[in-house]
Every structure is written in structure tokens, then in C-alpha cells.
Short mmCIF file of C-alpha atoms in Angstrom, two decimals:
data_model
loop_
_atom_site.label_atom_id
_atom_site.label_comp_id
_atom_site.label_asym_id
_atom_site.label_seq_id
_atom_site.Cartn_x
_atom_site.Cartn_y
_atom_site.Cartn_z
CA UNK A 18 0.00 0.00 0.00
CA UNK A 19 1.02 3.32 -0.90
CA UNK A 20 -1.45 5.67 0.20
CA UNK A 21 -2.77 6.28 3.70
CA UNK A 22 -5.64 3.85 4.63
CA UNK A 23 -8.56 6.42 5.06
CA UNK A 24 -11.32 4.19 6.81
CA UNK A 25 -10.88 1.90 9.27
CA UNK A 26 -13.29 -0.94 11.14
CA UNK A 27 -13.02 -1.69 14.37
CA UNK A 28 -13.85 -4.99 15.37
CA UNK A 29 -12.72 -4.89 19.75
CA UNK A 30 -12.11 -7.62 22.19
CA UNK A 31 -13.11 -10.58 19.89
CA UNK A 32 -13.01 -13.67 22.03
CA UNK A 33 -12.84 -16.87 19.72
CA UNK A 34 -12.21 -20.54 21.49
CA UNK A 35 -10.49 -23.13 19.73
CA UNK A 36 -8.47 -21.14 16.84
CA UNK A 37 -5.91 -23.25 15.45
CA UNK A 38 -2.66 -22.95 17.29
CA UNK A 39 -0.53 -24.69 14.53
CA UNK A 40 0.31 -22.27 11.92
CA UNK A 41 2.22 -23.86 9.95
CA UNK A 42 4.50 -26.72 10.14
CA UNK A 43 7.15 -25.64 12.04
CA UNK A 44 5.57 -23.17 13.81
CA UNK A 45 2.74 -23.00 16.67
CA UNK A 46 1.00 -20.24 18.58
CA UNK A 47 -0.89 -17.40 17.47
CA UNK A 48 -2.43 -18.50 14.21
CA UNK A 49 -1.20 -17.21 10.50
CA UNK A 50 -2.15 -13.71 9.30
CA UNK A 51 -3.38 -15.78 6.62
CA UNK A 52 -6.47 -17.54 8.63
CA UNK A 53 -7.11 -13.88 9.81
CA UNK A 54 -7.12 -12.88 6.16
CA UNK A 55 -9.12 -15.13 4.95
CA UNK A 56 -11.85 -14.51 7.49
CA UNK A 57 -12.24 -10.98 6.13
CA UNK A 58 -12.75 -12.32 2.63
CA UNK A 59 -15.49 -14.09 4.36
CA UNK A 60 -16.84 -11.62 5.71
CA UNK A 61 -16.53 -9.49 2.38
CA UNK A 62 -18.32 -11.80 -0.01
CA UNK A 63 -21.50 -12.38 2.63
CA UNK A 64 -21.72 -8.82 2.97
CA UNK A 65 -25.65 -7.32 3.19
CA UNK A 66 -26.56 -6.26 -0.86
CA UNK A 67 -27.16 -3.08 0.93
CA UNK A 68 -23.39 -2.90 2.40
CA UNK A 69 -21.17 -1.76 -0.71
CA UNK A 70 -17.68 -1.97 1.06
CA UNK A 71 -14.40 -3.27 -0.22
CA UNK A 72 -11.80 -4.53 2.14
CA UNK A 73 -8.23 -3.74 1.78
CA UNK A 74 -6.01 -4.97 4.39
CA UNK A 75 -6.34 -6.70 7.86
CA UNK A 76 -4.41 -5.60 11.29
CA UNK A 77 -4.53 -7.92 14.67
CA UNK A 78 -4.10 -6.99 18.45
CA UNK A 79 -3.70 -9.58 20.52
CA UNK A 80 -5.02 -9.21 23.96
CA UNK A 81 -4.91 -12.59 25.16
CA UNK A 82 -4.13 -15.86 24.51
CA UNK A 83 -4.19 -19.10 26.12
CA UNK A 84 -2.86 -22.29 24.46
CA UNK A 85 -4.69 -25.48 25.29
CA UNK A 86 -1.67 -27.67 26.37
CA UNK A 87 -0.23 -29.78 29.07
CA UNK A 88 3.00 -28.80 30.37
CA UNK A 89 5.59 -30.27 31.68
CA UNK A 90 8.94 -29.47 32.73
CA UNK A 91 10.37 -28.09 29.64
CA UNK A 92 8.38 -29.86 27.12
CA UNK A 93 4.04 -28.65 25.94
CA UNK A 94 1.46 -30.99 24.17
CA UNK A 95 -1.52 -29.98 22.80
CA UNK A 96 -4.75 -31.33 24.46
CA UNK A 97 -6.56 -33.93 22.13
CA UNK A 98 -10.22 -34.77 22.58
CA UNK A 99 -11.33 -38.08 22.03
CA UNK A 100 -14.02 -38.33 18.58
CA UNK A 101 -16.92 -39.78 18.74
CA UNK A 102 -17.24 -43.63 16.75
CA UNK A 103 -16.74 -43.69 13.33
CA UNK A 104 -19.75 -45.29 11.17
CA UNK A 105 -18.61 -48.86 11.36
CA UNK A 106 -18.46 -48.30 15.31
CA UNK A 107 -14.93 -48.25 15.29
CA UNK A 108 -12.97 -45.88 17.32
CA UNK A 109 -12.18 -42.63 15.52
CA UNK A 110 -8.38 -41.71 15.36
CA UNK A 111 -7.02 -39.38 17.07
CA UNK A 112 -5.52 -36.56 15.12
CA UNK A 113 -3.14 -33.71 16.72
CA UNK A 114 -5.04 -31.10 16.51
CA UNK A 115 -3.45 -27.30 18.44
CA UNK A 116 -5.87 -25.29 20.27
CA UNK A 117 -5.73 -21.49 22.02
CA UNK A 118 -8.48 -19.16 23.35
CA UNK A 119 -7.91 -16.02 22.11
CA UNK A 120 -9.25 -12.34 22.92
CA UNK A 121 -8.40 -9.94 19.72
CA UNK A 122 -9.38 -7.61 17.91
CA UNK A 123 -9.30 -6.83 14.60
CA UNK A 124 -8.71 -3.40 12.10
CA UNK A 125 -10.00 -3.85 8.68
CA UNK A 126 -8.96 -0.94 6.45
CA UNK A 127 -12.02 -0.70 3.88
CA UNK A 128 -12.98 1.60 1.13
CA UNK A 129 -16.35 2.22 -0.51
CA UNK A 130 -17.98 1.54 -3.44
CA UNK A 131 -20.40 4.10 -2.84
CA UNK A 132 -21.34 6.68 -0.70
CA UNK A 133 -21.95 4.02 2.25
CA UNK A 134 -19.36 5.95 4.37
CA UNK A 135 -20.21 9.27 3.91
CA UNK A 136 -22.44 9.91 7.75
CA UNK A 137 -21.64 8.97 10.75
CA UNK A 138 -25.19 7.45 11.74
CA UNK A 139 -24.40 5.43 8.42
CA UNK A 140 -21.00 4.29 9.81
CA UNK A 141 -22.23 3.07 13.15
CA UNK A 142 -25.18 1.03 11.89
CA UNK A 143 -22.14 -0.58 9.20
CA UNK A 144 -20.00 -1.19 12.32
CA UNK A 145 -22.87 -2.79 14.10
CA UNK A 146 -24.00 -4.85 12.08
CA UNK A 147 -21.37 -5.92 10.69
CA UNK A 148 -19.72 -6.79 14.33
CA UNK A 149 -23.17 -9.03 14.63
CA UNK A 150 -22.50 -10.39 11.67
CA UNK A 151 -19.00 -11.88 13.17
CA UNK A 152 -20.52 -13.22 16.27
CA UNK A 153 -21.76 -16.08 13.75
CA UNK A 154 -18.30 -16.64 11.97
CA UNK A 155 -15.57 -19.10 12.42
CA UNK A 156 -11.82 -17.19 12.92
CA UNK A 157 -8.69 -19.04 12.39
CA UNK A 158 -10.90 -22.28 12.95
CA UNK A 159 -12.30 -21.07 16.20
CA UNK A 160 -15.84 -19.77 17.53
CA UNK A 161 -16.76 -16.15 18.24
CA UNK A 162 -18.16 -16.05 21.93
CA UNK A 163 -20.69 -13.53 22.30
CA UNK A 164 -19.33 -9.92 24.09
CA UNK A 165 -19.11 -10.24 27.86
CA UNK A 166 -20.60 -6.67 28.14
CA UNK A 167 -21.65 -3.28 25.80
CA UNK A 168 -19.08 -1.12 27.67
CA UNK A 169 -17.84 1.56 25.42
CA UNK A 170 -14.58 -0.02 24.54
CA UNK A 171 -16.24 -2.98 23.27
CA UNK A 172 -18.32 -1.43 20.52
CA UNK A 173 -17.50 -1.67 16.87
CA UNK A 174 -16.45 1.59 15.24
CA UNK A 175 -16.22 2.07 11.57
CA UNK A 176 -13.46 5.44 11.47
CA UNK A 177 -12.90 8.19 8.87
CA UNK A 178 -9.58 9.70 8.90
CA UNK A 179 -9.65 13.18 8.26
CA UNK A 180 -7.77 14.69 6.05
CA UNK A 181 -5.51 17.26 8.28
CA UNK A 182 -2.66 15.46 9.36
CA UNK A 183 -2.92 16.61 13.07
CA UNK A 184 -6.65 15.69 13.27
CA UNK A 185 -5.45 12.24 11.80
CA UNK A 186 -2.88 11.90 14.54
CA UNK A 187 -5.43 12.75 16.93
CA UNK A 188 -7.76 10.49 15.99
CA UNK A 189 -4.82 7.33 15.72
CA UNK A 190 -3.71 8.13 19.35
CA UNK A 191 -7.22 8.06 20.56
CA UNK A 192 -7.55 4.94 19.03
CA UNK A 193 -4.53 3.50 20.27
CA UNK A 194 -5.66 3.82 23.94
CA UNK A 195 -8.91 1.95 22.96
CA UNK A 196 -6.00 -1.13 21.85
CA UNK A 197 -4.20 -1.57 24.99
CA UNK A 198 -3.19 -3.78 26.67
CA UNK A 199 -2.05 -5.80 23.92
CA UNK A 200 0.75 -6.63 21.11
CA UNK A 201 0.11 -6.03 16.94
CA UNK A 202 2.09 -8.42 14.99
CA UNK A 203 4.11 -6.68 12.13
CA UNK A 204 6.52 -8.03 9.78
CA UNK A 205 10.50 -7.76 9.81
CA UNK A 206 11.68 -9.39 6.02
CA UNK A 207 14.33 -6.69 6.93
CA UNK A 208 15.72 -8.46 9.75
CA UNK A 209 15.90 -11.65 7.96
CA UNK A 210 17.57 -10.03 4.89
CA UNK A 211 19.60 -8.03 6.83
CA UNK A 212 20.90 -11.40 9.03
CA UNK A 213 21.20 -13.15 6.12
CA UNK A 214 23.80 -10.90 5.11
CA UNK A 215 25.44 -10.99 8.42
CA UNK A 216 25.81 -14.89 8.44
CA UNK A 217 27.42 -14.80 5.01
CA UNK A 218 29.89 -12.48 5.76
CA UNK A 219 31.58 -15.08 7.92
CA UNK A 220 29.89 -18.13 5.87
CA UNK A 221 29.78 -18.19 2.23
CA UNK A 222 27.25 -21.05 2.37
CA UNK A 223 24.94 -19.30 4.70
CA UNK A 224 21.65 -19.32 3.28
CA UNK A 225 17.99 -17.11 4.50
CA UNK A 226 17.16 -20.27 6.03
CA UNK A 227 20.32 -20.40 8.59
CA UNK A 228 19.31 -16.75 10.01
CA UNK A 229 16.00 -17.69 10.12
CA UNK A 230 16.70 -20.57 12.38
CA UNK A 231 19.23 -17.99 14.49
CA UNK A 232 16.88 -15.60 14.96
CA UNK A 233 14.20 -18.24 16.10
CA UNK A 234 16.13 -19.49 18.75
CA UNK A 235 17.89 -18.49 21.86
CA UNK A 236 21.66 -18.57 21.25
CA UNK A 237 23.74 -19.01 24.34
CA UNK A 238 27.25 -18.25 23.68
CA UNK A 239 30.28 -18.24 26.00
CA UNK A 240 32.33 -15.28 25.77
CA UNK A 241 35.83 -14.73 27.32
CA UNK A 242 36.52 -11.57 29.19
CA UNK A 243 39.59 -10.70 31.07
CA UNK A 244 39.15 -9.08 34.57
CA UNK A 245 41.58 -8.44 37.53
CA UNK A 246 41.65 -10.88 40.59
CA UNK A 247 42.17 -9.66 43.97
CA UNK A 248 46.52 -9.66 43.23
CA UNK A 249 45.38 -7.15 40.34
CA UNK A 250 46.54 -9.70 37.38
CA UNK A 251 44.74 -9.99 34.30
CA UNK A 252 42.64 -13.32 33.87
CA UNK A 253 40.72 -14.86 31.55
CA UNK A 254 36.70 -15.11 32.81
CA UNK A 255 34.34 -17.55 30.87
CA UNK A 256 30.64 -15.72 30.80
CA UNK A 257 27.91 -17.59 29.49
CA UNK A 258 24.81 -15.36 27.79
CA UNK A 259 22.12 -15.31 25.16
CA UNK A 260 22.99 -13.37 21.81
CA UNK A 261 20.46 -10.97 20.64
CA UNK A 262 20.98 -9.75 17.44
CA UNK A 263 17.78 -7.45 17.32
CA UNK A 264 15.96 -6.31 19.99
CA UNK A 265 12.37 -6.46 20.21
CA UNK A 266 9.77 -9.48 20.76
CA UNK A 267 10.70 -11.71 17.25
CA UNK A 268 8.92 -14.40 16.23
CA UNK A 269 9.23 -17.14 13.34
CA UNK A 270 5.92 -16.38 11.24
CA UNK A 271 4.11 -18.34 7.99
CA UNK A 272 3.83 -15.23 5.50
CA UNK A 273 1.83 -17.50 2.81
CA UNK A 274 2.71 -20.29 0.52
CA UNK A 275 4.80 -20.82 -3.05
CA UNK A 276 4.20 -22.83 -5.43
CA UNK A 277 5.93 -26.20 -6.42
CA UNK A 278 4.27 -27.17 -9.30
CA UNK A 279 2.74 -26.16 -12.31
CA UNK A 280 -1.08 -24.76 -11.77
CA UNK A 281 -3.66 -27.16 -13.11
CA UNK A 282 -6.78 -26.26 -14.28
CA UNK A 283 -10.19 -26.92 -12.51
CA UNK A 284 -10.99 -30.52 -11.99
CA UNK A 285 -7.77 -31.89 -13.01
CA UNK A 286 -6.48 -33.09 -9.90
CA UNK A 287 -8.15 -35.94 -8.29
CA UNK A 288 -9.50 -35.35 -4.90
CA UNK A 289 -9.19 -31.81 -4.72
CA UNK A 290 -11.62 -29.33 -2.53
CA UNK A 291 -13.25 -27.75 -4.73
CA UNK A 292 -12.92 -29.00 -8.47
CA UNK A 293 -14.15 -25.80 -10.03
CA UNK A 294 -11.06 -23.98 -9.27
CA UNK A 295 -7.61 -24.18 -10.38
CA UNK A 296 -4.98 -26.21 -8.43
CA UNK A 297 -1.63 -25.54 -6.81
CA UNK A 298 0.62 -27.78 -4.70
CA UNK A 299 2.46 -25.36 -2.34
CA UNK A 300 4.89 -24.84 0.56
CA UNK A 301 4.60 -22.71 3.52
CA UNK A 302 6.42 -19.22 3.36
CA UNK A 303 8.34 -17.91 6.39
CA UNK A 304 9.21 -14.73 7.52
CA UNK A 305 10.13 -12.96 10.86
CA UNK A 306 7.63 -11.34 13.15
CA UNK A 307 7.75 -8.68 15.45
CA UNK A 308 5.01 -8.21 18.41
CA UNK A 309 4.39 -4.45 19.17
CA UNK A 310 2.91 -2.54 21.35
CA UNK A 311 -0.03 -0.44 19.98
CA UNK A 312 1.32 2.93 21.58
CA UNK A 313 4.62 2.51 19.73
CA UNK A 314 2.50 2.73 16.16
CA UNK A 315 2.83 6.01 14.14
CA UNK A 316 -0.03 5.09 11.95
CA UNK A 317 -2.69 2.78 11.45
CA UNK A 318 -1.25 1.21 7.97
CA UNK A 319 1.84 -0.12 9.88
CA UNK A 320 -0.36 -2.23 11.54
CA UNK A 321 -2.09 -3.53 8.44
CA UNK A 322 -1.65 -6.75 6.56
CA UNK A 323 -2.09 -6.86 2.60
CA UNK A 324 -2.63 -9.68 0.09
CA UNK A 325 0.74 -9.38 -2.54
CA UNK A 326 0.57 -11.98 -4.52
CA UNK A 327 2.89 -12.65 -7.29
CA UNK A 328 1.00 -14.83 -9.89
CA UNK A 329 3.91 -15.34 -12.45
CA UNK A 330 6.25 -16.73 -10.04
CA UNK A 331 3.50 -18.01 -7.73
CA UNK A 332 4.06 -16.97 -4.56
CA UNK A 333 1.16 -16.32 -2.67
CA UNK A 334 1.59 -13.93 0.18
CA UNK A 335 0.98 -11.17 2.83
CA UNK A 336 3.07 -8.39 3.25
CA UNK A 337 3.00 -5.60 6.06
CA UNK A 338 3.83 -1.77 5.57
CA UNK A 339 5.70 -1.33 10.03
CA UNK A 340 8.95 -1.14 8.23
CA UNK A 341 8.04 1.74 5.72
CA UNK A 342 6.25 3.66 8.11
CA UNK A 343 9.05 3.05 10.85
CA UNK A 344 12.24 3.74 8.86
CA UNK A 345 14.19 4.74 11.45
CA UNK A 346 13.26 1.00 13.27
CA UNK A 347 12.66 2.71 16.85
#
């Protein structure tokens, strides 16, 4: 996205049980962007005929989360329920499936195809009902519980931005209160790129993959430091810490998928979904996360998560504007 996102949706304090927890295979948690995306696109093509909205990107503040799993010592596993008898009256197998409870809520930047936006009575009843409308949806594979009250920071909002950029400000601090406590995730393909770079500087071989994996993980390194003992000579101390090479709350993330074969028209693979669509065999994409704060947001589009897909090459992905709108990475 290049220009400012003028209206925004406010969708507060979502709570949704049982969103999927694995988001990809090698990673579990918060869900993908992706099953966040795709909910909007949902909610986009069941939209009332009387609704003419188009949605253009999708931001997420996570309030709270709690993972369905056991724990113990150092290790987690997911609970798994028990199905019911299969048809034969056999006992169903049981299939990993990742769980978390989840309170969020969600920023749709939208545009209209009309003059849908143009009063504020017309905004509200669009927010309203369009917040009902979610109450009935499945998120990231989970349910929407119903609001546990109508306070005043619970209620859907559907904002203009005005054109002044001080009244704009205004209105994204004001905003930002309304957020807290909680954590937007952004993306940081800088970081990744920029390790990348780093690693091969000592490593020829080092590939996106290798910093990937370094910045995933907590790297405890031993470094040697010479101090005085109590005579006043110089010794050699062995200190034992964890290497940060950004700071910041990072996290591995799935960004979307790529293709790995050619894409075959509708009905030519057996088995498929939905046979009246083409079809793709793909791989996750990964990328690195970042977890912020709200408050520490200059605007609302750094927030934001866009579709940018590249059909040609077929990579399928989400993209996310923190890094342009944060150049100077504070």
C-alpha cells in the first residue's frame, strides 16, 4: 500500500475458542495472518446487498491468549479430545489437533464503493452490524463467543480519517488507547535479509534459512573476558549469555505459501476441494515477526496486513507496511 488507509473498522475484544494454534509446520502459537485474512474475505463476499464496502487490508491486536496444552517441565502438548465412533463403530483416530483461546481484535482498512461511508449514523449502523455479523463466523478455525458486556470499549467503530494530518494523529492516538493492553504483529523481512547478510559475511554457504533458524532461537554463547583478581593480574573469565541480534519481541511467522508445481486447471487433480477452481501444490512461506505494542504505532497502515501476490512466479503472500512507516526501526 502506498497511500494512507482512510477508513478503518473496528472490530474490539473478539473472544474466539479453539483457533488453530498450529500455523504452519514448524511453527505453533498465534495463528497465521493468513487464517485472519481469509476470514475478512469471508466476511466481504457475505456482505448485506445493501453494504457496498471493499476490504483492503487486515491488522490484529492480541489481547490474550491461552494455548490449550499440558506442560511439563520443559516440554508442551496440545490437548486432544477423544471423537466420537466412526460409522462402522470403530474408534475414531485421534488426530493432533493445536488449540488457544484467544481475545483480539481486529482493524479492517475498507474503502467504498459508494457513498456508504459518507455519515456517521451510516457508519455506526455498518459497524454494528457488521460486528453481529461476526458473532456467527468461524476465525482461524475457532468460535466467536458472544461480548461479555456493551461497555464503550467494546463497541464496533467504523473510522474516517480526516484529512488534516494533526486531526489524523489525533484520531490514531485516541484509538490507540482503545487497543491496549495488547501486542500487533508486524513483519521484519528486513531483519531476515539483513541477518542473512550478516551470516554470510563469515559463511559463504549461509543461506535465508540459517538466520532464520538464528533468529528463532535463543543462542547461548560463551564469551571470554579478562578481569583483575584480587593480586590485580589480568585473567581470563568464561561468561555464558544469550545473543540478541535485534531487539524487540521476534517471532518465526508463515507469511503465505509458493508454489511447487505447475497450476492445473479446474478438476484436473483428483481429490481436490473444490474441483471448479484451479490447483496448486504449495509450501509454507516464512518470515520474521515482530510483536508491538499499539502505543509505539505512528499510523494505522503499519499495523495492516495486505494480500501481494505474485502470480507469475507463484508466490502467494501477505506483506506488512511497520517497516516503511518506521524507517528509522525505533
Amino acid at each position: 500500500m502506498t497511500e494512507p488507509i482512510q477508513h478503518l473498522l473496528i472490530l474490539p475484544r473478539l473472544r474466539i475458542q479453539n483457533a488453530n494454534a498450529i500455523s504452519s509446520a514448524m511453527t505453533w502459537g498465534f495463528p497465521a495472518m493468513s487464517a485472519f485474512m481469509g476470514a475478512i474475505h469471508a466476511l466481504e463476499r457475505h456482505l448485506p446487498e445493501d453494504i457496498k464496502l471493499l476490504f483492503e487490508g487486515i491488522g490484529v491486536v492480541c489481547h490474550h491468549i491461552e494455548p490449550q496444552v499440558i506442560e511439563g517441565g520443559f516440554t508442551r502438548a496440545f490437548h486432544l479430545t477423544r471423537n466420537p465412533v466412526d460409522k462402522s463403530g470403530n474408534t475414531a483416530a485421534i488426530v493432533e489437533e493445536g488449540r488457544a483461546h484467544l481475545e483480539v481484535s481486529l482493524l479492517i482498512g475498507v474503502e467504498s464503493d459508494g457513498d456508504d461511508l459518507a455519515s456517521i449514523e451510516r457508519r455506526l449502523d455498518i459497524a454494528r452490524r457488521l460486528f453481529e455479523q461476526v458473532q456467527g463466523m468461524r476465525i482461524a478455525g475457532g468460535s466467536v463467543m458472544p461480548p461479555l458486556s456493551d461497555s464503550t470499549r467494546q463497541r464496533p467503530e467504523l473510522i474516517t480519517f480526516d484529512a488534516d494530518e494533526e486531526k489524523r494523529a489525533r484520531q490514531w492516538r485516541r484509538l490507540k488507547r482503545r487497543l491496549l493492553p495488547g501486542f500487533a504483529l508486524v513483519l521484519r523481512d528486513d531483519y531476515l535479509t539483513e541477518h542473512t547478510e550478516t551470516l554470510k559475511a563469515t559463511n559463504d554457504s549461509a543461506t535465508a534459512l540459517d538466520a532464520w533458524l538464528d533468529l528463532c532461537r535463543l543462542n547461548h554463547e560463551c564469551r571470554i573476558e579478562t578481569q583483575q583478581d584480587s593480586n590485580g593480574q589480568d585473567k581470563d573469565v568464561a561468561t555464558w549469555g544469550i545473543r540478541r541480534p535485534y531487539p524487540g519481541w521476534l517471532v518465526p511467522i508463515p507469511v503465505g505459501y509458493g508454489a511447487i508445481s505447475e497450476l492445473f486447471d479446474p478438476g484436473d487433480v483428483a481429490n481436490a476441494r473444490d474441483p471448479s477452481v484451479p490447483f496448486q501444490f504449495v509450501e509454507s512461506l516464512y518470515s520474521i515477526g515482530e510483536w508491538v505494542s499499539p502505543h509505539r504505532l505512528r499510523s494505522a497502515d503499519a499495523l495492516l496486513w495486505f494480500v501481494n501476490n505474485d502470480l507469475e512466479r507463484g508466490v502467494y503472500r501477505l506483506t506488512n507496511d511497520y517497516v516503511l512507516t518506521h524507517a528509522d526501526n525505533d
